[in-house]
């Protein structure tokens, strides 16, 4: 069974915030102790962290759910709940994070890069927070906010200095096994390699570079044939392309034609790949009977012929590419760029299928997230806060009429136009 997984789904959920506490000071000889309910703790968040010690996404293949810890509830005597533990989810360096629609959310291209995948919910405020001159003994508190939850798509793009590109059975796996410590599966039939292999190659002057053996491409790979997109994805971060053509092709496809097809697939997938430094190599020179393309280096991974020259050529190309600071952090991404997800602000008014006017937004939903809106003073507090946020004006602009239903979170309200805000009718 393959132990390399380069794409998967991931479900993340932030921890729920703890509920605020409704409590009153109770002590002997203290006639009016007043409210002393503590706040609930915030829920923990889920973070994705790039870790060079993680090689693939296999940990998520059968266990795709990751959840942070919940915040603790508040208690009397103004004791606040503890914050939930964050979940640090470690992924390979080079992992791209996308939403279910395919939009890029983050590119974790360097060791230590981290990204907030699911925010924890805020803890609810205890009744101490709601004490006013008008209501010195509030009998209500906030419920904790639910943590964010969603599905993500993770895709791994290997980070390598050199990508070995070629048809199936062109000798890429044999080559990387000879010039590095990598030990890929090798056999004399097409598609031996179904997963990329990485090897560290050391030149004569101890210069080191990472070489990736990309699984064999076929004509139409850029259109998805033969798992083409999964294979081609691993070429995106490579600084140098080594195009290998088989000089002993059993299908009698000329090396020149092999080179044309391979370059065409690279260009069709991402045109900028054709602008990378490129070395053309004719493999299997010891048994080959076909003519190599002009300017190609001829090698035999079996006998070792031409391997020192190839390693020197790769080292020179990588050295120059590194000096120019090209690629390796991902197409279109510079070293210091991190993609952040903005925190939504404000609120919107939407129309539900049943005709209700639904107000969506973190601030307004927290306003009605009280332990008991029917408690004395609770609804007055919520109503005033909604008015300050501009909910009544937004509902009017949305076309609400007297008697229409408005919904915020799990609560419904009947709108009255005589006072331009929602009346006291509340139902869960």
CSV table of C-alpha atoms in Angstrom, one decimal, residues 99-397:
chain,number,residue,atom,x,y,z
A,99,UNK,CA,-11.8,25.8,0.0
A,100,UNK,CA,-14.4,23.4,-1.4
A,101,UNK,CA,-14.8,25.6,-4.5
A,102,UNK,CA,-11.0,25.4,-5.3
A,103,UNK,CA,-10.1,29.0,-4.2
A,104,UNK,CA,-6.6,29.3,-2.7
A,105,UNK,CA,-6.7,30.2,1.0
A,106,UNK,CA,-3.1,29.7,2.1
A,107,UNK,CA,0.2,28.4,0.7
A,108,UNK,CA,2.4,26.9,3.5
A,109,UNK,CA,5.6,26.9,1.5
A,110,UNK,CA,8.2,27.3,4.3
A,111,UNK,CA,8.9,25.4,7.5
A,112,UNK,CA,7.1,27.0,10.3
A,113,UNK,CA,4.4,28.8,8.2
A,114,UNK,CA,1.1,28.7,10.0
A,115,UNK,CA,-2.5,29.6,9.1
A,116,UNK,CA,-5.7,29.9,11.1
A,117,UNK,CA,-8.0,27.2,9.7
A,118,UNK,CA,-10.9,27.5,12.1
A,119,UNK,CA,-11.3,30.1,14.8
A,120,UNK,CA,-12.6,29.2,18.2
A,121,UNK,CA,-15.8,30.7,19.5
A,122,UNK,CA,-15.6,33.6,22.0
A,123,UNK,CA,-16.7,32.9,25.6
A,124,UNK,CA,-20.0,34.4,26.8
A,125,UNK,CA,-20.0,37.2,29.3
A,126,UNK,CA,-21.2,36.6,32.8
A,127,UNK,CA,-24.0,38.6,34.3
A,128,UNK,CA,-21.5,40.9,36.1
A,129,UNK,CA,-20.9,42.5,32.6
A,130,UNK,CA,-24.5,43.5,32.2
A,131,UNK,CA,-25.0,45.4,35.4
A,132,UNK,CA,-26.2,49.0,34.8
A,133,UNK,CA,-27.7,51.8,36.9
A,134,UNK,CA,-31.1,50.7,35.5
A,135,UNK,CA,-30.6,47.0,36.2
A,136,UNK,CA,-28.2,46.3,39.1
A,137,UNK,CA,-29.1,42.6,39.3
A,138,UNK,CA,-29.1,41.2,35.7
A,139,UNK,CA,-30.4,37.6,35.7
A,140,UNK,CA,-29.0,36.8,32.3
A,141,UNK,CA,-25.6,36.0,30.7
A,142,UNK,CA,-24.3,35.2,27.3
A,143,UNK,CA,-24.0,31.7,25.9
A,144,UNK,CA,-20.6,30.8,24.4
A,145,UNK,CA,-20.1,31.2,20.7
A,146,UNK,CA,-19.8,28.1,18.5
A,147,UNK,CA,-16.5,27.5,17.0
A,148,UNK,CA,-16.0,27.8,13.2
A,149,UNK,CA,-16.3,24.6,11.2
A,150,UNK,CA,-15.7,23.8,7.6
A,151,UNK,CA,-14.2,21.4,5.0
A,152,UNK,CA,-10.9,22.3,3.4
A,153,UNK,CA,-8.9,20.7,0.5
A,154,UNK,CA,-5.2,20.1,1.0
A,155,UNK,CA,-2.8,19.7,-1.9
A,156,UNK,CA,0.9,18.9,-1.5
A,157,UNK,CA,3.4,20.3,-4.0
A,158,UNK,CA,6.9,19.0,-3.4
A,159,UNK,CA,9.7,21.5,-2.8
A,160,UNK,CA,12.6,20.4,-4.9
A,161,UNK,CA,15.5,22.1,-6.7
A,162,UNK,CA,15.3,19.8,-9.7
A,163,UNK,CA,12.4,17.9,-11.2
A,164,UNK,CA,13.0,14.8,-13.4
A,165,UNK,CA,10.5,14.8,-16.2
A,166,UNK,CA,10.0,11.9,-18.6
A,167,UNK,CA,7.8,9.2,-20.0
A,168,UNK,CA,7.0,6.1,-18.0
A,169,UNK,CA,10.0,3.8,-17.9
A,170,UNK,CA,12.4,6.5,-19.1
A,171,UNK,CA,14.9,5.7,-16.3
A,172,UNK,CA,14.1,8.5,-13.8
A,173,UNK,CA,13.8,6.2,-10.8
A,174,UNK,CA,17.1,4.4,-11.6
A,175,UNK,CA,18.8,7.7,-12.0
A,176,UNK,CA,17.7,9.1,-8.7
A,177,UNK,CA,18.7,5.9,-7.0
A,178,UNK,CA,22.3,6.2,-8.4
A,179,UNK,CA,22.9,9.9,-7.6
A,180,UNK,CA,21.2,10.0,-4.2
A,181,UNK,CA,20.2,7.9,-1.2
A,182,UNK,CA,16.6,7.5,-2.5
A,183,UNK,CA,15.5,3.9,-3.0
A,184,UNK,CA,12.4,4.0,-5.2
A,185,UNK,CA,10.7,0.9,-6.6
A,186,UNK,CA,12.2,0.0,-9.9
A,187,UNK,CA,10.9,-2.4,-12.6
A,188,UNK,CA,10.9,-2.8,-16.3
A,189,UNK,CA,7.4,-1.9,-17.0
A,190,UNK,CA,5.4,1.4,-17.4
A,191,UNK,CA,4.1,3.3,-14.4
A,192,UNK,CA,6.4,1.7,-11.9
A,193,UNK,CA,6.5,5.0,-10.1
A,194,UNK,CA,3.1,6.1,-8.8
A,195,UNK,CA,4.3,8.6,-6.3
A,196,UNK,CA,7.1,11.2,-6.3
A,197,UNK,CA,10.5,10.3,-4.8
A,198,UNK,CA,12.8,12.9,-3.3
A,199,UNK,CA,16.6,12.5,-3.1
A,200,UNK,CA,19.4,14.8,-1.8
A,201,UNK,CA,22.2,14.9,-4.4
A,202,UNK,CA,25.7,16.1,-3.5
A,203,UNK,CA,28.0,17.5,-6.1
A,204,UNK,CA,31.9,17.1,-6.1
A,205,UNK,CA,32.2,20.4,-4.1
A,206,UNK,CA,29.7,19.2,-1.5
A,207,UNK,CA,27.0,21.4,-2.9
A,208,UNK,CA,23.6,19.8,-2.1
A,209,UNK,CA,20.4,20.0,-4.0
A,210,UNK,CA,17.0,18.2,-3.7
A,211,UNK,CA,15.9,16.2,-6.8
A,212,UNK,CA,12.4,15.0,-7.3
A,213,UNK,CA,11.5,12.0,-9.5
A,214,UNK,CA,8.1,12.9,-10.9
A,215,UNK,CA,6.0,10.0,-12.0
A,216,UNK,CA,5.9,9.3,-15.7
A,217,UNK,CA,3.9,11.7,-17.9
A,218,UNK,CA,2.0,10.8,-21.0
A,219,UNK,CA,0.5,12.7,-23.8
A,220,UNK,CA,-2.6,14.5,-22.5
A,221,UNK,CA,-1.2,14.7,-18.9
A,222,UNK,CA,-2.1,18.5,-18.8
A,223,UNK,CA,-5.7,17.5,-19.4
A,224,UNK,CA,-5.7,15.0,-16.6
A,225,UNK,CA,-4.9,11.8,-18.4
A,226,UNK,CA,-2.9,9.3,-16.4
A,227,UNK,CA,-3.3,11.3,-13.2
A,228,UNK,CA,-1.5,14.0,-15.1
A,229,UNK,CA,-2.6,16.9,-12.8
A,230,UNK,CA,-1.5,15.1,-9.7
A,231,UNK,CA,1.9,14.4,-11.2
A,232,UNK,CA,2.4,17.8,-12.9
A,233,UNK,CA,1.6,19.7,-9.6
A,234,UNK,CA,4.9,18.6,-8.2
A,235,UNK,CA,6.8,20.4,-10.9
A,236,UNK,CA,5.5,23.8,-9.9
A,237,UNK,CA,8.1,24.7,-7.3
A,238,UNK,CA,11.1,23.2,-8.9
A,239,UNK,CA,13.9,25.6,-9.9
A,240,UNK,CA,15.4,23.4,-12.7
A,241,UNK,CA,13.7,20.9,-15.1
A,242,UNK,CA,15.6,17.9,-16.3
A,243,UNK,CA,13.8,16.4,-19.3
A,244,UNK,CA,14.7,12.8,-19.8
A,245,UNK,CA,14.1,11.1,-23.1
A,246,UNK,CA,14.4,7.3,-23.6
A,247,UNK,CA,17.0,6.4,-26.3
A,248,UNK,CA,15.9,2.7,-26.1
A,249,UNK,CA,12.1,3.3,-26.4
A,250,UNK,CA,10.4,0.0,-27.1
A,251,UNK,CA,7.6,2.0,-28.8
A,252,UNK,CA,10.3,3.4,-31.1
A,253,UNK,CA,9.2,7.0,-30.3
A,254,UNK,CA,12.1,9.2,-31.2
A,255,UNK,CA,13.8,11.2,-28.4
A,256,UNK,CA,13.0,14.4,-30.3
A,257,UNK,CA,9.3,13.5,-30.4
A,258,UNK,CA,9.4,12.6,-26.7
A,259,UNK,CA,11.0,15.9,-25.9
A,260,UNK,CA,8.3,17.8,-27.9
A,261,UNK,CA,5.4,16.0,-26.1
A,262,UNK,CA,6.9,16.5,-22.7
A,263,UNK,CA,7.5,20.2,-23.2
A,264,UNK,CA,4.1,20.6,-24.7
A,265,UNK,CA,2.5,19.1,-21.6
A,266,UNK,CA,4.5,21.3,-19.3
A,267,UNK,CA,3.5,24.4,-21.3
A,268,UNK,CA,-0.1,23.4,-21.4
A,269,UNK,CA,-0.2,22.9,-17.7
A,270,UNK,CA,1.7,26.1,-16.7
A,271,UNK,CA,3.4,28.2,-19.5
A,272,UNK,CA,5.9,29.6,-17.0
A,273,UNK,CA,7.4,26.1,-16.5
A,274,UNK,CA,9.0,26.4,-20.0
A,275,UNK,CA,10.9,29.5,-18.8
A,276,UNK,CA,12.7,27.6,-16.0
A,277,UNK,CA,16.3,26.4,-16.6
A,278,UNK,CA,16.2,23.1,-18.5
A,279,UNK,CA,18.6,20.3,-19.1
A,280,UNK,CA,17.8,17.6,-21.7
A,281,UNK,CA,19.1,14.1,-21.0
A,282,UNK,CA,19.2,11.1,-23.2
A,283,UNK,CA,18.9,8.0,-21.0
A,284,UNK,CA,19.9,4.3,-21.5
A,285,UNK,CA,22.9,5.2,-23.8
A,286,UNK,CA,24.3,1.8,-23.0
A,287,UNK,CA,21.5,0.0,-24.8
A,288,UNK,CA,20.0,2.8,-26.8
A,289,UNK,CA,19.7,2.7,-30.6
A,290,UNK,CA,17.9,6.1,-31.1
A,291,UNK,CA,19.5,9.4,-31.7
A,292,UNK,CA,19.4,11.9,-28.8
A,293,UNK,CA,18.0,15.5,-29.3
A,294,UNK,CA,20.6,18.1,-30.2
A,295,UNK,CA,22.5,19.3,-27.1
A,296,UNK,CA,21.3,16.5,-24.9
A,297,UNK,CA,23.6,14.9,-22.3
A,298,UNK,CA,23.7,11.2,-22.8
A,299,UNK,CA,23.8,9.0,-19.7
A,300,UNK,CA,23.4,5.5,-18.5
A,301,UNK,CA,22.1,5.1,-14.9
A,302,UNK,CA,23.0,1.5,-15.0
A,303,UNK,CA,26.7,1.8,-16.0
A,304,UNK,CA,27.2,5.3,-14.6
A,305,UNK,CA,28.2,6.8,-17.9
A,306,UNK,CA,27.7,10.6,-18.0
A,307,UNK,CA,26.4,10.8,-14.4
A,308,UNK,CA,29.2,13.1,-13.1
A,309,UNK,CA,28.6,15.5,-16.0
A,310,UNK,CA,24.9,15.5,-15.3
A,311,UNK,CA,25.3,16.2,-11.6
A,312,UNK,CA,27.7,19.1,-12.3
A,313,UNK,CA,25.2,20.5,-14.9
A,314,UNK,CA,22.3,20.3,-12.4
A,315,UNK,CA,24.4,21.8,-9.6
A,316,UNK,CA,25.4,24.7,-11.8
A,317,UNK,CA,21.8,25.4,-12.9
A,318,UNK,CA,20.5,25.2,-9.4
A,319,UNK,CA,23.3,27.4,-8.0
A,320,UNK,CA,22.4,30.1,-10.6
A,321,UNK,CA,18.7,29.8,-10.0
A,322,UNK,CA,19.1,30.1,-6.2
A,323,UNK,CA,21.3,33.2,-6.7
A,324,UNK,CA,18.5,34.7,-8.8
A,325,UNK,CA,16.0,33.7,-6.1
A,326,UNK,CA,13.7,32.0,-8.5
A,327,UNK,CA,10.8,29.8,-7.6
A,328,UNK,CA,11.0,27.0,-4.9
A,329,UNK,CA,8.5,28.9,-2.8
A,330,UNK,CA,5.7,28.4,-5.3
A,331,UNK,CA,4.5,29.9,-8.5
A,332,UNK,CA,3.7,33.6,-8.1
A,333,UNK,CA,4.6,33.6,-4.4
A,334,UNK,CA,7.5,35.4,-2.9
A,335,UNK,CA,9.3,34.3,0.3
A,336,UNK,CA,7.6,36.8,2.6
A,337,UNK,CA,4.0,36.4,1.4
A,338,UNK,CA,1.4,34.7,3.6
A,339,UNK,CA,-2.2,34.4,2.7
A,340,UNK,CA,-4.6,35.6,5.4
A,341,UNK,CA,-8.3,35.1,5.7
A,342,UNK,CA,-10.0,38.4,6.6
A,343,UNK,CA,-12.3,38.3,9.6
A,344,UNK,CA,-15.9,39.2,8.4
A,345,UNK,CA,-17.3,42.4,10.0
A,346,UNK,CA,-20.7,44.0,10.1
A,347,UNK,CA,-23.8,42.1,9.1
A,348,UNK,CA,-26.1,41.4,6.1
A,349,UNK,CA,-29.8,40.9,5.7
A,350,UNK,CA,-30.9,38.0,3.6
A,351,UNK,CA,-34.3,36.6,2.5
A,352,UNK,CA,-35.0,33.1,3.5
A,353,UNK,CA,-37.1,30.6,1.5
A,354,UNK,CA,-40.0,31.0,4.0
A,355,UNK,CA,-40.0,34.8,3.5
A,356,UNK,CA,-38.3,35.7,6.8
A,357,UNK,CA,-35.7,38.4,6.9
A,358,UNK,CA,-32.5,36.8,8.2
A,359,UNK,CA,-29.8,39.0,9.8
A,360,UNK,CA,-26.4,37.4,9.5
A,361,UNK,CA,-23.3,38.7,11.3
A,362,UNK,CA,-21.2,37.8,14.3
A,363,UNK,CA,-22.0,40.9,16.4
A,364,UNK,CA,-25.8,40.7,15.9
A,365,UNK,CA,-25.8,37.0,16.6
A,366,UNK,CA,-23.9,37.5,19.8
A,367,UNK,CA,-26.3,40.1,20.9
A,368,UNK,CA,-29.2,37.6,21.1
A,369,UNK,CA,-27.0,34.8,22.4
A,370,UNK,CA,-28.2,35.4,26.0
A,371,UNK,CA,-29.0,32.6,28.4
A,372,UNK,CA,-32.7,33.8,28.7
A,373,UNK,CA,-34.1,36.6,26.6
A,374,UNK,CA,-37.2,36.5,28.7
A,375,UNK,CA,-35.3,37.4,31.9
A,376,UNK,CA,-36.0,40.9,33.2
A,377,UNK,CA,-34.0,43.4,31.3
A,378,UNK,CA,-32.5,40.9,28.9
A,379,UNK,CA,-34.6,41.8,25.9
A,380,UNK,CA,-34.3,45.5,26.6
A,381,UNK,CA,-30.5,45.2,26.5
A,382,UNK,CA,-30.5,43.2,23.3
A,383,UNK,CA,-33.0,45.5,21.6
A,384,UNK,CA,-30.9,48.6,22.4
A,385,UNK,CA,-27.7,47.0,21.2
A,386,UNK,CA,-29.4,45.9,17.9
A,387,UNK,CA,-30.6,49.4,17.4
A,388,UNK,CA,-27.1,50.8,17.9
A,389,UNK,CA,-25.7,48.3,15.4
A,390,UNK,CA,-28.2,49.6,12.8
A,391,UNK,CA,-30.3,46.4,12.5
A,392,UNK,CA,-33.6,48.2,12.4
A,393,UNK,CA,-32.5,50.6,9.6
A,394,UNK,CA,-31.0,47.7,7.6
A,395,UNK,CA,-34.3,45.7,7.8
A,396,UNK,CA,-36.2,48.8,6.6
A,397,UNK,CA,-33.9,49.1,3.6
